[in-house]
Tab-separated table of C-alpha atoms in Angstrom:
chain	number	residue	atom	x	y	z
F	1	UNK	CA	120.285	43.202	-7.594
F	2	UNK	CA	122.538	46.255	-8.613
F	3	UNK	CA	122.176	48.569	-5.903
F	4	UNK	CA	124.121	49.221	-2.943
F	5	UNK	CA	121.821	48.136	-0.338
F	6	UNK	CA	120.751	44.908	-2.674
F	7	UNK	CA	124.206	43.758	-2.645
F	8	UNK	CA	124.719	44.232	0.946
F	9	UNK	CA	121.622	41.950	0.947
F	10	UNK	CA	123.234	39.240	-1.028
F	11	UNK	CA	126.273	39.295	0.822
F	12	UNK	CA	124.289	38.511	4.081
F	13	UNK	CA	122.384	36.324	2.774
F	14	UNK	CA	125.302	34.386	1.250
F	15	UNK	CA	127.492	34.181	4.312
F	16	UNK	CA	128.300	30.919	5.538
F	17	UNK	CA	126.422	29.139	2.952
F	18	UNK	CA	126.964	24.936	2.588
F	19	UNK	CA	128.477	24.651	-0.762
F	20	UNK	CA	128.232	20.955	-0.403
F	21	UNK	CA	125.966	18.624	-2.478
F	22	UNK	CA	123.869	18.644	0.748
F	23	UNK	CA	123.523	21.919	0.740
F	24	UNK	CA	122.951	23.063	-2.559
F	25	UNK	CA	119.519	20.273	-2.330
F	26	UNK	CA	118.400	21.586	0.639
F	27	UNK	CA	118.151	25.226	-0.234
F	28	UNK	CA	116.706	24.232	-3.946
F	29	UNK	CA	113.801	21.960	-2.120
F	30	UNK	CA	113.227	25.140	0.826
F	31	UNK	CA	113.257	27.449	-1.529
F	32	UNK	CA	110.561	25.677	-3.902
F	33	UNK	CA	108.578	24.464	-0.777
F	34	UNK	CA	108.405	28.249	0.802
F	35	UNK	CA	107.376	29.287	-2.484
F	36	UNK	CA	104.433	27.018	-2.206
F	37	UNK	CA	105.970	25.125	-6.099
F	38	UNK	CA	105.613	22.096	-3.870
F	39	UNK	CA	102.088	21.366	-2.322
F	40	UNK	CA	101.902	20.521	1.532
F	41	UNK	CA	101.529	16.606	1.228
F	42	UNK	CA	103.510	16.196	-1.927
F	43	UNK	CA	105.899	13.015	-1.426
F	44	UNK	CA	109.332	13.720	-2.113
F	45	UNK	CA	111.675	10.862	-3.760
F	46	UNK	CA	114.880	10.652	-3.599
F	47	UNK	CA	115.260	8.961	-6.815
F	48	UNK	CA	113.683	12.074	-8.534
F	49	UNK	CA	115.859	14.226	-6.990
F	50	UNK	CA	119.138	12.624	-7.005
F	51	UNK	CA	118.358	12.310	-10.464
F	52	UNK	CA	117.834	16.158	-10.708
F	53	UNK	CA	120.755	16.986	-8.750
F	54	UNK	CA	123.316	14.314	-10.695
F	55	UNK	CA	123.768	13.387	-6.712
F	56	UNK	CA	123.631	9.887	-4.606
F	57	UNK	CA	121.074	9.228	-2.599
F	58	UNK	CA	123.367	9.391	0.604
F	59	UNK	CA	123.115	13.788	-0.072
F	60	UNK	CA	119.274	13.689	-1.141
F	61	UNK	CA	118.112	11.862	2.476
F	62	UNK	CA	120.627	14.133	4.394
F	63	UNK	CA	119.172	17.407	2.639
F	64	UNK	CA	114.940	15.875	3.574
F	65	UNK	CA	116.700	15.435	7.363
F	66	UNK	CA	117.694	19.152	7.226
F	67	UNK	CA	114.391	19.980	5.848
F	68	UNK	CA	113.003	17.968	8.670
F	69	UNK	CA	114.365	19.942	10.996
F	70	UNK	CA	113.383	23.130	10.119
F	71	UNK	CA	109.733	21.823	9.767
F	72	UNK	CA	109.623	21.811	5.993
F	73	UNK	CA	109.023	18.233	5.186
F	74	UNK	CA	107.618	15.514	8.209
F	75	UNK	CA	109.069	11.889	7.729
F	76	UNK	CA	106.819	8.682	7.946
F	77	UNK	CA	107.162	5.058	8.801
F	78	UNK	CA	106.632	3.275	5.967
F	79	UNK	CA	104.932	6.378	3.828
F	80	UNK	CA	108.611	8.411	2.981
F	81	UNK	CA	108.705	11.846	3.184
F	82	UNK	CA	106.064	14.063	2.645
F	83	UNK	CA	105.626	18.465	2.850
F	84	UNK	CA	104.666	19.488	6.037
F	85	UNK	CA	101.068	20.482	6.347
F	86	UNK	CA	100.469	23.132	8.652
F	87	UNK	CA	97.571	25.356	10.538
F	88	UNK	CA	97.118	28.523	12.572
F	89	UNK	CA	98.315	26.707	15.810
F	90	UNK	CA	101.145	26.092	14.366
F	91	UNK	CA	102.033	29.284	12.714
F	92	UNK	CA	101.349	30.781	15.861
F	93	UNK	CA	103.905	28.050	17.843
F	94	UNK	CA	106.617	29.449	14.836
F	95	UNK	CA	106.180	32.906	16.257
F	96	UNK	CA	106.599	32.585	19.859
F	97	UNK	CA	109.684	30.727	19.370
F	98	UNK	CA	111.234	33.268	17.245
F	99	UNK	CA	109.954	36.100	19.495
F	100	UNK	CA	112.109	34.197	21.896
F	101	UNK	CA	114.841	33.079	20.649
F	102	UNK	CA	115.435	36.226	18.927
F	103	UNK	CA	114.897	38.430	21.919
F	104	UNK	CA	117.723	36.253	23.439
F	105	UNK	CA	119.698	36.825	20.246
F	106	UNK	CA	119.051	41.258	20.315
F	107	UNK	CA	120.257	40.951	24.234
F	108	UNK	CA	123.299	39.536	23.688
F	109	UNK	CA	123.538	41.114	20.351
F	110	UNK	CA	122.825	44.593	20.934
F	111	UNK	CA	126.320	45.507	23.387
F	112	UNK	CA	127.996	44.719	19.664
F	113	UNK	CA	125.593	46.530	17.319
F	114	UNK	CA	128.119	49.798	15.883
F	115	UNK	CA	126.716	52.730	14.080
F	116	UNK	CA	127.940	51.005	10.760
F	117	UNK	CA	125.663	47.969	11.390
F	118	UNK	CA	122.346	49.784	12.314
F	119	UNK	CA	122.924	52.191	9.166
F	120	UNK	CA	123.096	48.837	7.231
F	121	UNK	CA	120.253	47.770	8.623
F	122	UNK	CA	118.303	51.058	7.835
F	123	UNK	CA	119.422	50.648	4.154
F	124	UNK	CA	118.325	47.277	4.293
F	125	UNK	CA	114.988	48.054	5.746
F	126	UNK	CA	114.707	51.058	2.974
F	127	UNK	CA	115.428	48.069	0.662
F	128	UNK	CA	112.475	46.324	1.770
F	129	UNK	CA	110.173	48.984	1.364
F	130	UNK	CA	111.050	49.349	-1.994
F	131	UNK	CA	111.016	45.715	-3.086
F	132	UNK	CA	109.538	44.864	-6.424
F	133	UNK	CA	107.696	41.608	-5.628
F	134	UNK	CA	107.169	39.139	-2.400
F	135	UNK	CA	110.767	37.362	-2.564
F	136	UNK	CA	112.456	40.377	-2.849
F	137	UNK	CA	110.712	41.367	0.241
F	138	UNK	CA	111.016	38.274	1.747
F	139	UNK	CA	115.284	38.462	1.285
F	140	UNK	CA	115.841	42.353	2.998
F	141	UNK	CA	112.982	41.476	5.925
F	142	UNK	CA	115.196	38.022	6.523
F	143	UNK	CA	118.864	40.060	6.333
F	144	UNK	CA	117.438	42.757	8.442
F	145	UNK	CA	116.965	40.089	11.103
F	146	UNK	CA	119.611	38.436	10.870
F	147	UNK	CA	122.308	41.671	10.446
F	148	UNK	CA	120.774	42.720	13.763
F	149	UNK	CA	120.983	39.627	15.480
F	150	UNK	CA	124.007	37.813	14.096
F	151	UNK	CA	126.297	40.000	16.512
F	152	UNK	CA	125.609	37.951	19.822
F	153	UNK	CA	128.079	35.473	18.729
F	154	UNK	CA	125.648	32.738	19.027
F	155	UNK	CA	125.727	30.473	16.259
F	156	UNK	CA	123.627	27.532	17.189
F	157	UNK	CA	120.972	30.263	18.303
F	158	UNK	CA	121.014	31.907	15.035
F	159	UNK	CA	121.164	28.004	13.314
F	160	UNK	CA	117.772	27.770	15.243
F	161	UNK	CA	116.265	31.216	14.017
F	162	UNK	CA	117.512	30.330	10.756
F	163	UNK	CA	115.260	27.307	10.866
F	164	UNK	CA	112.199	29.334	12.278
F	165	UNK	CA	112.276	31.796	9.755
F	166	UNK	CA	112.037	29.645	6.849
F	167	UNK	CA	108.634	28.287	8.399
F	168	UNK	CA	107.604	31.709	8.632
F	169	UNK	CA	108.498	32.751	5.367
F	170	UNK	CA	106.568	29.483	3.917
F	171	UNK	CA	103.352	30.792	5.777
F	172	UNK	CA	104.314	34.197	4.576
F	173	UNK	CA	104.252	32.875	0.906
F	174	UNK	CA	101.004	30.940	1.345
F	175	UNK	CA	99.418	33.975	2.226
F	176	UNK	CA	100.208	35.730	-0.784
F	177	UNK	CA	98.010	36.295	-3.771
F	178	UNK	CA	98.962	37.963	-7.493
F	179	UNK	CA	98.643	41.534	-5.674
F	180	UNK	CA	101.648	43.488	-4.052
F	181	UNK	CA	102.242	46.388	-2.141
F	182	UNK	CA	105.446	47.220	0.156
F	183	UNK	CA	104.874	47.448	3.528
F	184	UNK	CA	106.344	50.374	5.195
F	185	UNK	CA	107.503	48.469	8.437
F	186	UNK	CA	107.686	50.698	11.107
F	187	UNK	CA	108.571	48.238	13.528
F	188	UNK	CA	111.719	47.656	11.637
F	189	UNK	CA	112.113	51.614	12.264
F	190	UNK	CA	111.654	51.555	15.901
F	191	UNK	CA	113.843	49.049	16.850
F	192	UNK	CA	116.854	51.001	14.812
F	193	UNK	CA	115.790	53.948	16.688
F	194	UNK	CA	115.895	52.034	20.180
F	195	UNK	CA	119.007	50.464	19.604
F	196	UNK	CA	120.756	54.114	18.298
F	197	UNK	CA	119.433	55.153	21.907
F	198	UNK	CA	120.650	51.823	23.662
F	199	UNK	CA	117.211	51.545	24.797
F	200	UNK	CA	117.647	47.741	24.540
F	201	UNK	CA	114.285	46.649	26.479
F	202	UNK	CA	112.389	48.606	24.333
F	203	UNK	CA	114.167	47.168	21.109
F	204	UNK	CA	113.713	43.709	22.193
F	205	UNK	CA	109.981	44.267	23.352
F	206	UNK	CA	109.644	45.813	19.986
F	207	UNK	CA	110.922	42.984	18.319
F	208	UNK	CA	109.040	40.356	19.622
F	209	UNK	CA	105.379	42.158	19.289
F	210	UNK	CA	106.667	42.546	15.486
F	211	UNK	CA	107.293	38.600	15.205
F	212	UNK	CA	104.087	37.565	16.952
F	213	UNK	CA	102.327	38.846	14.555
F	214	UNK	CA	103.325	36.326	12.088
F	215	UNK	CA	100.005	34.659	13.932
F	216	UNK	CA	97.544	37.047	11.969
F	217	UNK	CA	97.847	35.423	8.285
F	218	UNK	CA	97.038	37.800	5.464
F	219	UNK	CA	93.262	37.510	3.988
F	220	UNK	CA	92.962	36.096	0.646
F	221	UNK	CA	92.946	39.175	-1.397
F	222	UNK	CA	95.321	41.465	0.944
F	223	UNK	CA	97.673	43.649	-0.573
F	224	UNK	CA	99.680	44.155	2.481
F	225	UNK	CA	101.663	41.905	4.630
F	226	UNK	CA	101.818	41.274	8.253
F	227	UNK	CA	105.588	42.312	9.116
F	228	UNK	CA	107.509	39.436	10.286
């Protein structure tokens, strides 16, 4: 990216990342499993990756743990490690625990939020409605959230929405077909305008209506996305 608000993207997106072994694997595998470049039941083996990753194994199992834990990958007895399957009932589980947690995030957040933030956030948003394809999309919806949120000094809460919004973004991804067509998210837009007007409740009741609605999964040949 080579515009302003794409680099303010990057930068949030980058902050705090594990530079470790670990870490590297673990974002590669998410990354491929949102993307859908790894089936739901695919076993993964650690000899396949360490290979790929010139790693040990000792990085590989602690990168399918973290995966584990953010409900990527489900580990077996005797079967390995194998993609997470998932259905409605669980997309919709994915949504009200976001919708909560980061509700409880915007609260403590939103005492913190300057003028210099929100405008970020509203090129970030603008960002988003421009993007040129889903991922692009996918990386100004997630650093909206998370520019908004990040100032309630909470980071094992925003560890846990972190987690959340990768399983979101993976049912995100499954929905999507060859077609694409920015949304215009005017949730995004009304939440900036209640927080400019420090009218938190309505911000945060905002917020979590537009998460929920990660339950409604895109039809097969939809063009537009549910905002999450």
């Amino acid at each position: 990216m080579t515009n302003p608000a794409g680099q303010i993207i990057y930068k949030i997106m980058t902050q705090k990342t594990d530079t470790t072994v670990t870490g590297r694997i673990t974002r590669a595998l998410a990354d491929r499993i949102i993307a859908g470049e790894i089936a739901p039941g695919t076993k993964l083996r650690q000899d396949h990756f360490a290979e790929e990753f010139g790693a040990s194994h000792v990085p590989v199992r602690e990168a399918f743990r973290r995966l584990e834990a953010q409900g990527l990958v489900v580990s077996e007895p005797r079967r390995g490690v194998r993609v997470a399957s998932f259905d409605i009932a669980e997309v919709r589980e994915v949504a009200e625990m976001r919708a909560s947690l980061e509700v409880l995030a915007l609260r403590h957040a939103a005492p913190n939020l300057t003028s210099a933030i929100l405008d970020t956030a509203e090129d970030i948003n603008r960002a988003g409605e421009n993007a040129r394809d889903v991922r692009e999309w996918e990386d100004a919806n997630k650093a909206f959230h998370r520019i908004i949120l990040a100032p309630c000094n909470m980071p094992r809460l925003m560890a846990s929405i972190d987690d959340l919004h990768a399983a979101s973004a993976r049912f995100l991804f499954s929905g999507f077909r060859m077609e694409w067509e920015a949304p215009t998210d005017q949730d995004h837009r009304a939440i900036l305008r209640a927080l400019r007007e420090h009218q938190f409740d309505v911000a945060a009741a905002t917020l979590a209506r537009h998460v929920k609605r990660i339950g409604t999964k895109p039809g097969k040949n939809s063009r537009k996305l549910s905002a999450i």
